[in-house]
mmCIF file of C-alpha atoms in Angstrom:
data_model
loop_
_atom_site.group_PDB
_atom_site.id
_atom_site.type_symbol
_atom_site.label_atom_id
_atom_site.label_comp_id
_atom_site.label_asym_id
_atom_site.label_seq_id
_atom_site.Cartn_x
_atom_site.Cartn_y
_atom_site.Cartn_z
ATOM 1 C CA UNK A 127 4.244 -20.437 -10.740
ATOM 2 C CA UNK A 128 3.754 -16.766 -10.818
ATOM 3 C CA UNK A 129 4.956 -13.977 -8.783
ATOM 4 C CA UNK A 130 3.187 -11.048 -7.258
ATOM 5 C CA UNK A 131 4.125 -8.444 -4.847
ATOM 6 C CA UNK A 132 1.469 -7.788 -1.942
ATOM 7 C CA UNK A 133 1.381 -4.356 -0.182
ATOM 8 C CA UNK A 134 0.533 -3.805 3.495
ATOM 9 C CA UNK A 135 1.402 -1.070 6.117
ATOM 10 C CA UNK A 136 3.505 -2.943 8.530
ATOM 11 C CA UNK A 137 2.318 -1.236 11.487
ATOM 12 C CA UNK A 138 -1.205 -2.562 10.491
ATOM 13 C CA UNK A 139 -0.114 -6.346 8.907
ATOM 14 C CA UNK A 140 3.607 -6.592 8.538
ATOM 15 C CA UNK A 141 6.204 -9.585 7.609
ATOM 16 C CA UNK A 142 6.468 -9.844 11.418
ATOM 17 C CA UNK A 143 2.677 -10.571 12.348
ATOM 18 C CA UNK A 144 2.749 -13.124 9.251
ATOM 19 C CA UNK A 145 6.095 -14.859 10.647
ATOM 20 C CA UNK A 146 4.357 -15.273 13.922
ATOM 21 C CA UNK A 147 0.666 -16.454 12.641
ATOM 22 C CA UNK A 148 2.439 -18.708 10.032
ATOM 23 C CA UNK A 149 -0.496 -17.974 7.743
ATOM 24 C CA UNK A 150 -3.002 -15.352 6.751
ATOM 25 C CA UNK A 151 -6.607 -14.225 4.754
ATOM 26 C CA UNK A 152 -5.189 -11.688 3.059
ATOM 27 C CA UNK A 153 -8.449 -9.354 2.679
ATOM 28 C CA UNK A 154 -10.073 -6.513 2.756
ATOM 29 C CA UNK A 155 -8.746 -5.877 -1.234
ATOM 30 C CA UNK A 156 -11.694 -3.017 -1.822
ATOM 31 C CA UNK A 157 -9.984 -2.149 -5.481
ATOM 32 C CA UNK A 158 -11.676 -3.948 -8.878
ATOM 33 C CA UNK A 159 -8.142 -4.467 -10.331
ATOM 34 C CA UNK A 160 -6.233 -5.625 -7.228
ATOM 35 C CA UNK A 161 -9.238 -8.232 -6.866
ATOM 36 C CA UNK A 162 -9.100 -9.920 -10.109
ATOM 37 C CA UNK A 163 -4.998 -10.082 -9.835
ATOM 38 C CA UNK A 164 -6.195 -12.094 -6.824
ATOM 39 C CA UNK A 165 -8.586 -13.949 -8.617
ATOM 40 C CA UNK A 166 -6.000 -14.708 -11.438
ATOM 41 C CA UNK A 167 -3.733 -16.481 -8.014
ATOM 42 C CA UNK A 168 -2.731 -19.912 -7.746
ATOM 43 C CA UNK A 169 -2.006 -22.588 -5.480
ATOM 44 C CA UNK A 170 1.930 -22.306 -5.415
ATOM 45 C CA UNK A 171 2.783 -19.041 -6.577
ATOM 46 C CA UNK A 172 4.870 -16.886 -4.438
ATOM 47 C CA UNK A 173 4.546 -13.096 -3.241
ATOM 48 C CA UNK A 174 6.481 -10.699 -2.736
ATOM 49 C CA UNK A 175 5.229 -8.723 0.821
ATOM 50 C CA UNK A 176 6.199 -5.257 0.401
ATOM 51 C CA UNK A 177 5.387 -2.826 3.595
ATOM 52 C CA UNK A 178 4.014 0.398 1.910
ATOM 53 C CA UNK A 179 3.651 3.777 3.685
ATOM 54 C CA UNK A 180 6.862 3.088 5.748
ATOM 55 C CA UNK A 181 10.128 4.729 6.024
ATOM 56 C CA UNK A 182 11.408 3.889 3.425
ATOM 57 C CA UNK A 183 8.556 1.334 1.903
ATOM 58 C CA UNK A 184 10.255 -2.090 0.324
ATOM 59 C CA UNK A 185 10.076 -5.248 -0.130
ATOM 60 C CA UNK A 186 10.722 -7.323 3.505
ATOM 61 C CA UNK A 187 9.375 -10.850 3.097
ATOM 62 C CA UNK A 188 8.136 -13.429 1.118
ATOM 63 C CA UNK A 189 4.550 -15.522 0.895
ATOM 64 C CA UNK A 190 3.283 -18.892 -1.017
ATOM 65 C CA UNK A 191 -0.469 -18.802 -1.738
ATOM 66 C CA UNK A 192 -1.918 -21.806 -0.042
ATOM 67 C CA UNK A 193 -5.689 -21.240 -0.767
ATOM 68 C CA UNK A 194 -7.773 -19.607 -3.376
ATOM 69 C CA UNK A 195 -11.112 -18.458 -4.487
ATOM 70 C CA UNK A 196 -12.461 -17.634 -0.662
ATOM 71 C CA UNK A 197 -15.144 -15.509 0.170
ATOM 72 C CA UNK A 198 -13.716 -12.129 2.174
ATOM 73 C CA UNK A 199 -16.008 -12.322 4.805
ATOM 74 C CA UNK A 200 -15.252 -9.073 6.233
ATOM 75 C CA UNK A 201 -17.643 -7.605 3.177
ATOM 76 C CA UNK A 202 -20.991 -8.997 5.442
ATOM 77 C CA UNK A 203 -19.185 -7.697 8.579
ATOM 78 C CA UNK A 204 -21.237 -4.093 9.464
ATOM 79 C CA UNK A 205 -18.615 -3.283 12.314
ATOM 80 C CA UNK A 206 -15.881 -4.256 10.274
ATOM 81 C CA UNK A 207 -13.631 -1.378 8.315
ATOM 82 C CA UNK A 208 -14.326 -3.370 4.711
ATOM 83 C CA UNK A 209 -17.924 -3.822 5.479
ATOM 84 C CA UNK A 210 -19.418 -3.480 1.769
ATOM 85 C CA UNK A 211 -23.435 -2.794 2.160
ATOM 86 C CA UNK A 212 -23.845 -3.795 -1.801
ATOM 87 C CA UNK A 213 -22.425 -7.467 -1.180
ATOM 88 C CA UNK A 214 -24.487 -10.046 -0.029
ATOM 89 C CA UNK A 215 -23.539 -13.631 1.049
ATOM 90 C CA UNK A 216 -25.800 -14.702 -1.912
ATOM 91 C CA UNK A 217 -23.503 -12.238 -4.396
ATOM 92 C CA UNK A 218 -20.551 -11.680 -2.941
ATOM 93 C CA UNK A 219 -18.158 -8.915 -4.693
ATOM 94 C CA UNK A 220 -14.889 -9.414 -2.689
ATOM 95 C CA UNK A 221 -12.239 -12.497 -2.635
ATOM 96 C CA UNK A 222 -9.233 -12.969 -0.468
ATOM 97 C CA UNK A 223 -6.679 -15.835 -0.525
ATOM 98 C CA UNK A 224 -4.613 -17.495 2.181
ATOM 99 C CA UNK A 225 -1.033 -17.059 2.286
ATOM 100 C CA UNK A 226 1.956 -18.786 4.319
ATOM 101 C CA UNK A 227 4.652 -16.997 5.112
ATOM 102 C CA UNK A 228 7.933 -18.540 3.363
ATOM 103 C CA UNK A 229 10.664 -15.835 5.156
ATOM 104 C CA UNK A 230 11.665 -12.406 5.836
ATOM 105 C CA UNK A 231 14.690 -11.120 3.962
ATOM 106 C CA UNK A 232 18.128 -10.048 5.420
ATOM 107 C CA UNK A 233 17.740 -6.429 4.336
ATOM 108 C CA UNK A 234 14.422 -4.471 3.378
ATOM 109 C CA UNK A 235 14.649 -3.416 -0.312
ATOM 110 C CA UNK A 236 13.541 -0.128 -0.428
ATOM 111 C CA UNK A 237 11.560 2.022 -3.122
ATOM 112 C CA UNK A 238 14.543 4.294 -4.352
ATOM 113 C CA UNK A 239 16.915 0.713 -4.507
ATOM 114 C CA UNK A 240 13.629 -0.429 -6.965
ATOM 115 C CA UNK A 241 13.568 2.587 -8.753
ATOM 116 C CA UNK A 242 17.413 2.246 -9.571
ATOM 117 C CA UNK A 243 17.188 -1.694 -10.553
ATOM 118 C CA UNK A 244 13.692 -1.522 -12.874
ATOM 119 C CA UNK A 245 11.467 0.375 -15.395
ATOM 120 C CA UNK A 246 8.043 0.899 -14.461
ATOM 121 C CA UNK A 247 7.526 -2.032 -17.673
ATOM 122 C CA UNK A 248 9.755 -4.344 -15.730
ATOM 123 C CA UNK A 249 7.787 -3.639 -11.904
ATOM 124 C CA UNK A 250 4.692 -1.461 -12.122
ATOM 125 C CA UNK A 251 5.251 -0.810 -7.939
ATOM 126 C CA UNK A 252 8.101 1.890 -9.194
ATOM 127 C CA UNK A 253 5.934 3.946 -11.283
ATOM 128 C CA UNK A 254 5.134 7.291 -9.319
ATOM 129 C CA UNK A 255 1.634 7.383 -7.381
ATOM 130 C CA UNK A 256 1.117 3.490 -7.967
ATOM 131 C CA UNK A 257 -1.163 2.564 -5.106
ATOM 132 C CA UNK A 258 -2.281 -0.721 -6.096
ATOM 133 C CA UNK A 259 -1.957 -3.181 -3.308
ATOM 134 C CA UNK A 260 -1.607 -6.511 -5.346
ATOM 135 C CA UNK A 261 0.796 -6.491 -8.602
ATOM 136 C CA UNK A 262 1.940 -9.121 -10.889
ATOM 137 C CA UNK A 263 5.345 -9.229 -11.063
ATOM 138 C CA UNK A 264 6.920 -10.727 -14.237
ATOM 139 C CA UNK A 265 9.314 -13.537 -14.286
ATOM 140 C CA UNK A 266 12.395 -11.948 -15.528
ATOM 141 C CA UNK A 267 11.486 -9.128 -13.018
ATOM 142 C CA UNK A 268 11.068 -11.607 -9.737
ATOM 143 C CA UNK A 269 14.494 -13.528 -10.485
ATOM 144 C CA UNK A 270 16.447 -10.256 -10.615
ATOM 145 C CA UNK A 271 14.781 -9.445 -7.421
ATOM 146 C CA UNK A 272 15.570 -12.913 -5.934
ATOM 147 C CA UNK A 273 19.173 -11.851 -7.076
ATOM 148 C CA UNK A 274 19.226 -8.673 -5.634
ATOM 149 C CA UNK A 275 16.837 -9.740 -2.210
ATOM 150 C CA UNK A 276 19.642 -12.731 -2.043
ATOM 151 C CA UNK A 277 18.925 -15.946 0.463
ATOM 152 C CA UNK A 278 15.242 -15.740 2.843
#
């Protein structure tokens, strides 16, 4: 099982509308690298959900991904906000996977408590100006923050 931490803005898609929906296509991922992190997903492993451009930003939940490999279909969409005129149902460019919300932690972890706990080598979402929305997170890395995140 791997671990990953997933970025949205909370007042767009936060922990809470997950809780309530009980799962969710995460797409819309319009960024190369933050698409093939997706692609690289399995059934099983577990995500961090961080809510980014809050005050303060931090990690607030947890996911499992449930599904793989499916289509974003909001790339054929023309009224949609991810709408991407250069895919086509017969080539698509643009994944998404399904995630099921596992829990919502006690306390939000901020940014500056990340910042004080890791090196940008040990979680890449502390480096300054980082504005990927999908990061691995490495093993040694997601215990510590299990430790520090304590029970769901």
């Amino acid at each position: 099982m791997a671990h990953w931490l997933m970025k949205s803005e909370p007042d767009v898609y936060g922990i809470q509308h997950l809780q309530k929906e009980g799962t969710t296509l995460w797409d819309g991922i319009r960024n190369y690298q933050a698409r093939n992190f997706m692609r690289s997903m399995a059934i099983g492993d577990r995500a961090f959900f961080y809510h980014s451009n809050a005050k303060p930003p931090g990690i607030a939940g947890l996911m499992e991904v449930v599904e793989i490999g499916i289509v974003d279909p909001s790339q054929f969409d023309p009224s949609h906000q991810y709408f991407d005129p250069k895919s086509s149902p017969e080539k698509p460019r643009w994944d998404c996977v399904r995630l099921r919300y596992l829990g919502t932690f006690r306390e939000l972890l901020s940014l500056n408590a990340l910042r004080e706990e890791f090196s940008v080598e040990e979680l890449a979402v502390v480096r300054n100006g980082n504005r990927l929305s999908i990061l691995p997170v490495p093993e040694a890395s997601a215990q510590r923050l299990f430790d520090l995140l304590g029970p769901l």
